PDB file of C-alpha atoms in Angstrom:
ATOM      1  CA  UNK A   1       7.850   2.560   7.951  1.00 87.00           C
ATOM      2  CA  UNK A   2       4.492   3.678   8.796  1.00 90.00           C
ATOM      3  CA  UNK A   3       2.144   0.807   9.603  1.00 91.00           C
ATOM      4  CA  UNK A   4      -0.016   2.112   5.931  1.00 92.00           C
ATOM      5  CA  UNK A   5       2.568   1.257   4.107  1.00 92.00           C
ATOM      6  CA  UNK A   6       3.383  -2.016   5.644  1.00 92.00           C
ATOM      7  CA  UNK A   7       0.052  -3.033   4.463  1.00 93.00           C
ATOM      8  CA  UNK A   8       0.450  -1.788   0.985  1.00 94.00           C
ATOM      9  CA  UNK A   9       3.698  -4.675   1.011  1.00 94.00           C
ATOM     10  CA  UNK A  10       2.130  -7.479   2.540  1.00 94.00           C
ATOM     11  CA  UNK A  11      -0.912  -7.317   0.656  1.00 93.00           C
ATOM     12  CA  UNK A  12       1.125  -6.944  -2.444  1.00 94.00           C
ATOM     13  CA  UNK A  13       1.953 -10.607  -1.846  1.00 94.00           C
ATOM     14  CA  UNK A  14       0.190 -13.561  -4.133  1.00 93.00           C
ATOM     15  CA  UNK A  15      -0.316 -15.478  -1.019  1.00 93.00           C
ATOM     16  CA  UNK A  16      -0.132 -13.302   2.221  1.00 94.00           C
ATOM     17  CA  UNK A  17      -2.696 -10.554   3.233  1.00 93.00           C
ATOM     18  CA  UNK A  18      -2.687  -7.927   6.353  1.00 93.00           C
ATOM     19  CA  UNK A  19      -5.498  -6.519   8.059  1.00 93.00           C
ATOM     20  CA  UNK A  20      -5.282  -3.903  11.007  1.00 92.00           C
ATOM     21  CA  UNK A  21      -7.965  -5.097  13.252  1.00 90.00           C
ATOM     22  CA  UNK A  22      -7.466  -2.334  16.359  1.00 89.00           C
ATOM     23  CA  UNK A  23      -4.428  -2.532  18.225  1.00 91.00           C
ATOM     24  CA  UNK A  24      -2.829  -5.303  15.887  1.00 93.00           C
ATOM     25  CA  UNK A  25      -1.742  -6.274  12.619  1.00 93.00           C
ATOM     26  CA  UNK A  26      -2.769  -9.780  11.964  1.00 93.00           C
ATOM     27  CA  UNK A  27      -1.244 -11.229   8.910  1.00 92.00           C
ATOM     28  CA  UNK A  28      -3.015 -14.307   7.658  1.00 91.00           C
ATOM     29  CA  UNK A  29      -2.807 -16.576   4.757  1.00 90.00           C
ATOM     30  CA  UNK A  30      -4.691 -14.953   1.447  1.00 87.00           C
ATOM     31  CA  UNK A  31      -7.271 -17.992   1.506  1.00 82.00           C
ATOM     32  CA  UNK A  32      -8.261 -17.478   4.933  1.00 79.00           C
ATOM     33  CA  UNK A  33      -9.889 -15.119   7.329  1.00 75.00           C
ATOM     34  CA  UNK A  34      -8.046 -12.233   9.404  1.00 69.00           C
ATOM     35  CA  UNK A  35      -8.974 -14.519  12.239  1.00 77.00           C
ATOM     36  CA  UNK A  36      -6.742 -17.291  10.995  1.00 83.00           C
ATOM     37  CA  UNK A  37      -3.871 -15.616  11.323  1.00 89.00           C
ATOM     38  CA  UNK A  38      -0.257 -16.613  11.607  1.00 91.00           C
ATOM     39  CA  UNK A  39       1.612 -13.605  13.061  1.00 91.00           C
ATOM     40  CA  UNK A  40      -0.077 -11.346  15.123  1.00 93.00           C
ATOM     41  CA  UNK A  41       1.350  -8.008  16.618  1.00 93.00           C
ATOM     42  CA  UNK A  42       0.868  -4.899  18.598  1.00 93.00           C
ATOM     43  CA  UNK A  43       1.263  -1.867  16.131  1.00 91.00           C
ATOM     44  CA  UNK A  44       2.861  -0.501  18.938  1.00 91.00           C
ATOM     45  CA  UNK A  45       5.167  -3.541  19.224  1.00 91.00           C
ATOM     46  CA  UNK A  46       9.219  -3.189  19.616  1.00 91.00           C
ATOM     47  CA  UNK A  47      10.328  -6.816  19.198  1.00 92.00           C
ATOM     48  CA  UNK A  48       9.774 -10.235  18.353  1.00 91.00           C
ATOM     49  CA  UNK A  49       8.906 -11.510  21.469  1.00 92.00           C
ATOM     50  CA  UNK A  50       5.818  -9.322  21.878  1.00 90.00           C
ATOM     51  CA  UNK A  51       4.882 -10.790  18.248  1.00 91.00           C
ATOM     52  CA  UNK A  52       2.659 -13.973  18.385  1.00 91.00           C
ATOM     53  CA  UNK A  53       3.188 -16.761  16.316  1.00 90.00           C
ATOM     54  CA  UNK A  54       0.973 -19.224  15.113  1.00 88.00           C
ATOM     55  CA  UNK A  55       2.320 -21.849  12.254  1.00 85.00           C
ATOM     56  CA  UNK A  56      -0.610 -23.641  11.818  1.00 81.00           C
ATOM     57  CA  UNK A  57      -1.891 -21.002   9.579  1.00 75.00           C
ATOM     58  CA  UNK A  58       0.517 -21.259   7.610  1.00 82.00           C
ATOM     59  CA  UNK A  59      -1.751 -22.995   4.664  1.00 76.00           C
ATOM     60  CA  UNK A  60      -1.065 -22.267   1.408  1.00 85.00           C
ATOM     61  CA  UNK A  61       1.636 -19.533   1.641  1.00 90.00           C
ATOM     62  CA  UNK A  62       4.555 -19.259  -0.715  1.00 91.00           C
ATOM     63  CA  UNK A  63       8.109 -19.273   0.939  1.00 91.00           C
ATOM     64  CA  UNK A  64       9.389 -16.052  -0.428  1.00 94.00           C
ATOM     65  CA  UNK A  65       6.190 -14.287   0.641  1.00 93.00           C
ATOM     66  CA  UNK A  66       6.528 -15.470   3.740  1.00 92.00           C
ATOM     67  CA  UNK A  67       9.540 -14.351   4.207  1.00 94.00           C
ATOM     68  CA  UNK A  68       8.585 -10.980   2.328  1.00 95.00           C
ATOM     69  CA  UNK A  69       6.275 -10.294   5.090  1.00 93.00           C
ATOM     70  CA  UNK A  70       8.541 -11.387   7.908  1.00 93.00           C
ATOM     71  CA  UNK A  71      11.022  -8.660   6.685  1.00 95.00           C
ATOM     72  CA  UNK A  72       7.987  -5.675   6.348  1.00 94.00           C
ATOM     73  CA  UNK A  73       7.510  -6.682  10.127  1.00 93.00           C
ATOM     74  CA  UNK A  74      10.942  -6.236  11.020  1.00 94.00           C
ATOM     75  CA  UNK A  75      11.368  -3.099   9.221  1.00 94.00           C
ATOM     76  CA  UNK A  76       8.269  -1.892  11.241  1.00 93.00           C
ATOM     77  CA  UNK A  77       9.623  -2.910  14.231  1.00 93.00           C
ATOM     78  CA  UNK A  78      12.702  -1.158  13.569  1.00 94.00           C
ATOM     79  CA  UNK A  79      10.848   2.265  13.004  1.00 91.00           C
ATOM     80  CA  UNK A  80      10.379   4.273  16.299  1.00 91.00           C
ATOM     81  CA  UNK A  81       6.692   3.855  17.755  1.00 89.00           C
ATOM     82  CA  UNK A  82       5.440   7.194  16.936  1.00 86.00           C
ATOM     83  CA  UNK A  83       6.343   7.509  13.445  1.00 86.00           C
ATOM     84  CA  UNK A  84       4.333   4.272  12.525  1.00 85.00           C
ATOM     85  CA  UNK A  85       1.078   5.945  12.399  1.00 84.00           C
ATOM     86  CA  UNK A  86      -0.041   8.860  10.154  1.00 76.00           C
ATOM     87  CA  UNK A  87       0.277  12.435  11.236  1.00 75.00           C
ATOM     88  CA  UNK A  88      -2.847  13.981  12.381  1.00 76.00           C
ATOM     89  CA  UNK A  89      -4.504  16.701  10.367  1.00 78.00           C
ATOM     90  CA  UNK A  90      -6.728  19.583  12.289  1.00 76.00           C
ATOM     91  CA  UNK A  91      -8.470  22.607  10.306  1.00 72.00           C
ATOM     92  CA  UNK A  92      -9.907  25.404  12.184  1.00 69.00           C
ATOM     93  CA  UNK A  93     -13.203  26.261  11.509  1.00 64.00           C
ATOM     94  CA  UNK A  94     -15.185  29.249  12.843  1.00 60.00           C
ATOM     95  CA  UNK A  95     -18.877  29.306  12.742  1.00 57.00           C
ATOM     96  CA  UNK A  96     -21.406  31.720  10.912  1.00 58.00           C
ATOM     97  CA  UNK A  97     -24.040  33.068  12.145  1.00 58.00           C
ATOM     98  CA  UNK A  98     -26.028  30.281  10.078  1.00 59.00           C
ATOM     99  CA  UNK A  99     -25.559  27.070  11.151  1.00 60.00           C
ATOM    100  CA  UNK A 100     -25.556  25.806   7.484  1.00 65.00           C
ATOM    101  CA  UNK A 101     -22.335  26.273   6.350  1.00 65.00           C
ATOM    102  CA  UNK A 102     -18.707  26.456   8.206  1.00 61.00           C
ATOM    103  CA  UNK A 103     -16.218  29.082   6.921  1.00 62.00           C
ATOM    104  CA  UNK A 104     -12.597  27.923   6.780  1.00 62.00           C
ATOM    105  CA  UNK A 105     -10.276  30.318   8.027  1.00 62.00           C
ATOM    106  CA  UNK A 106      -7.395  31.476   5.815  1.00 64.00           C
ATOM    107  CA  UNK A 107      -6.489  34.498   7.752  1.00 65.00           C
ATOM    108  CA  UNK A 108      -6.698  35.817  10.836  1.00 62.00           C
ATOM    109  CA  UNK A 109      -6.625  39.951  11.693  1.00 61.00           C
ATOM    110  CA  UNK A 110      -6.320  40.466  15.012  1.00 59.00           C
ATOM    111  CA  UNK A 111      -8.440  43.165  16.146  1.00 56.00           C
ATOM    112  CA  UNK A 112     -11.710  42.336  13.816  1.00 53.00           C
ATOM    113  CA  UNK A 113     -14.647  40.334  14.202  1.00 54.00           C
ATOM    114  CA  UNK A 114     -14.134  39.011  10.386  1.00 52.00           C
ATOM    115  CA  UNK A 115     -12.461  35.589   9.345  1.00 48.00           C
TER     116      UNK A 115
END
């Protein structure tokens, strides 16, 4: 489970919300701030006991959300570290004479100065 789509099934919740905030997901009561949070982890995280736990933000948050969210974390915890975060994308550009406007290449002949 990429760490996107985590997000997509907390915040789907009536009364839990998730916020990436750098290096960790804090999850947090929907009333509250992201700095109120109740579980707090490393998105680079392999186990519970890396996972901190707060209860007394619990305020307000349905049972079966709860435990919704608790099970999104374990499935995320479950998925290998590098296939929680989104592939990266590169496109090669080469550069005009004028500065103004990049030309995308879409085939290269060896042998030629043209793109």
């Amino acid at each position: 489970m990429k760490i996107k789509e985590a997000l997509n099934f907390i915040n789907a919740t009536t009364t839990v919300r998730a916020k990436v905030d750098g290096d960790y997901l804090n999850v947090f009561s929907k009333d509250m701030i992201s700095d109120n949070w109740f579980l707090k982890l490393n998105t680079k995280a392999i186990n519970w006991d890396t996972v901190l736990k707060h209860w007394g933000g619990l305020t307000d948050v349905a049972p079966e959300d709860l435990a919704r969210a608790m099970d999104v974390i374990q499935r995320l915890l479950d998925t290998p570290v590098n296939e929680r975060f989104p592939e990266k994308k590169y496109r090669l550009v080469a550069k005009r004479e004028t500065s103004f406007h990049p030309k995308y290449v879409s085939n290269i002949i060896t042998g030629f100065d043209e793109l």
